[in-house]
Amino acid sequence: MMLEAVIGLEIHVQLRTMTKLFCADVATAAAEPNTQVCPACLGLPGALPALNRAAVALAVRAALGLGCTVHRTSVFERKSYFYPDLPKGYQITQAARPLATDGTFESVRIRRLHLEEDAGRLLHDRVAGSTAVDLNRAGVPLIEIVTEPDLRDAAGTRAFLTRLRRALLHLEVSDCEMQNGSLRVDANVSVNAPGRAAPAVRTELKNLNSFAHVQHALEYEIDRQTRILEEGGTVEPETLLWDASAGRTRRTRGKESDSDYRFHPDPDVPPLTITDAWVAEVRRNMPELPAAKAARFAAAYDLPPEDIEVLTADPALASYFEAVAQRVDAKAAAGWVMTEVLGWLHRHDSRIEGVSVDAQALADLIRLVEQGRVSRQAARRAFTIMAESGRPAAEVVAEHGLTQVRDESRIAEWVDRTLAEFPEEVASYRAGRTRIMAFFVGHIMKLSGGTADPQRSTALLRERLER
Ligand code: ADP
Ligand code: MG
């Protein structure tokens, strides 16, 4: 029996707004628990919600970026259920009439995109022996993006999510950090004979804390369902939690049907009207999407596709690169950003916003290398010092003695010391193993703290070795 997986995603994205969706509380989670709350998001009797225009604008931008049709009228409904992190007893969301529908992104159809408010959070480690509730997040604006079941395998789903996240970052609608919950993914999966319509029975995977977890959970679940079907069994529709440390899914509860939530229009929130003029305004202010940026970089900077992929992964990195490339040769700029800057960010678990070498400072350093005043190796050291101190290139180079030495007599000193130290290597060079030239040059670099001009050093070495 040939079986095929069918996968559809529900993706929650926290919008980057100052305040919550229906009240003026600050929408950041960083504050002390229960300090960003008010009668409206606590659901106190008589408090009225007021829709946040900025959140709507970001949702419209996301919808347009994913090729959706934005509807003139959409309706906020109450989704009622009981849970301790939901003080109102219902979530305001959009159900029957969502903000936007019918998009496509990377060949995956987007069924709908709607606005809703987040719930609070349960804290299990705050009060010994009890569970505490933090309602700062209650009412924070989210968009939910629902795809059609167009994905077919675990690795492809992960690749899709990586591209979707990249697009949302470029659209500047969210910081999309899975660790802090501003991007959350639920994956629906079923297994089917290819060519036939997707079967009704699917499971929903939750508790997916990274794209790697999404992939692993899907691989596990596709395997599990395949085995059940091959043995002639039936798959139960259910919600499963991914247990990453055990590498398996666990049962929670059966899937509830929509009617359990008693959806009905919220009597306190009027239908949302979005005029053509508003859509046009959002369109005018759309940031550049990754595909357009990549095409522009290819035309403007003559870089290989792999480099462009790396440089456009994050919009902040892309604009940093562009700011450097406007000041020095683009290839040199790309090389420095991809090796030194990304290496530094990786070692310090930081983002480009956190590096204290701005584009001007990096361009200055690259120019010193291009002028032959600093060797590539010494410049790497200078970069590290600049990143730690935030000081300009010329100052760091001068102060730390990193200026390239081109003076023949000083280079000759290092050359002679090196040749005296390694007589066997000298003999083997003279016997024809000329490849060890790199070893001699490396040693001169070590002696000179990376300041010796490598070209002059090589020339002088050759002169001495070949006479
Ligand atoms: P519900 O009405 O229960 O919310 P939907 O049909 O609206 O279910 O789909 C919810 C999510 O499940 C969507 O992301 C959709 O792509 C996905 N989905 C639907 N059918 C399947 C299927 N057979 N296999 C996998 N995913 C599916
Ligand atoms: Mg849903």
Short mmCIF file of C-alpha atoms in Angstrom, two decimals, residues 331-332 335-337 339-340 366 369 374-382 404 445 450 452 454:
data_model
loop_
_atom_site.label_atom_id
_atom_site.label_comp_id
_atom_site.label_asym_id
_atom_site.label_seq_id
_atom_site.Cartn_x
_atom_site.Cartn_y
_atom_site.Cartn_z
CA LYS A 331 31.70 41.31 -2.38
CA ALA A 332 34.01 42.36 0.45
CA GLY A 335 32.29 38.30 2.97
CA TRP A 336 32.74 40.29 6.15
CA VAL A 337 29.08 40.21 7.11
CA THR A 339 31.97 35.44 8.31
CA GLU A 340 32.95 37.95 10.99
CA ILE A 366 37.24 46.95 5.26
CA VAL A 369 42.24 46.20 4.53
CA VAL A 374 45.75 46.30 7.89
CA SER A 375 46.12 42.63 7.03
CA ARG A 376 43.01 40.53 6.78
CA GLN A 377 44.05 38.59 9.87
CA ALA A 378 44.79 41.68 11.96
CA ALA A 379 41.49 43.16 10.81
CA ARG A 380 39.68 40.14 12.21
CA ARG A 381 41.24 40.84 15.57
CA ALA A 382 40.33 44.50 15.24
CA GLN A 404 50.23 46.21 8.55
CA MET A 445 51.85 35.90 11.00
CA GLY A 450 49.07 39.15 12.21
CA ALA A 452 53.17 41.28 8.53
CA PRO A 454 51.59 38.46 3.63
#
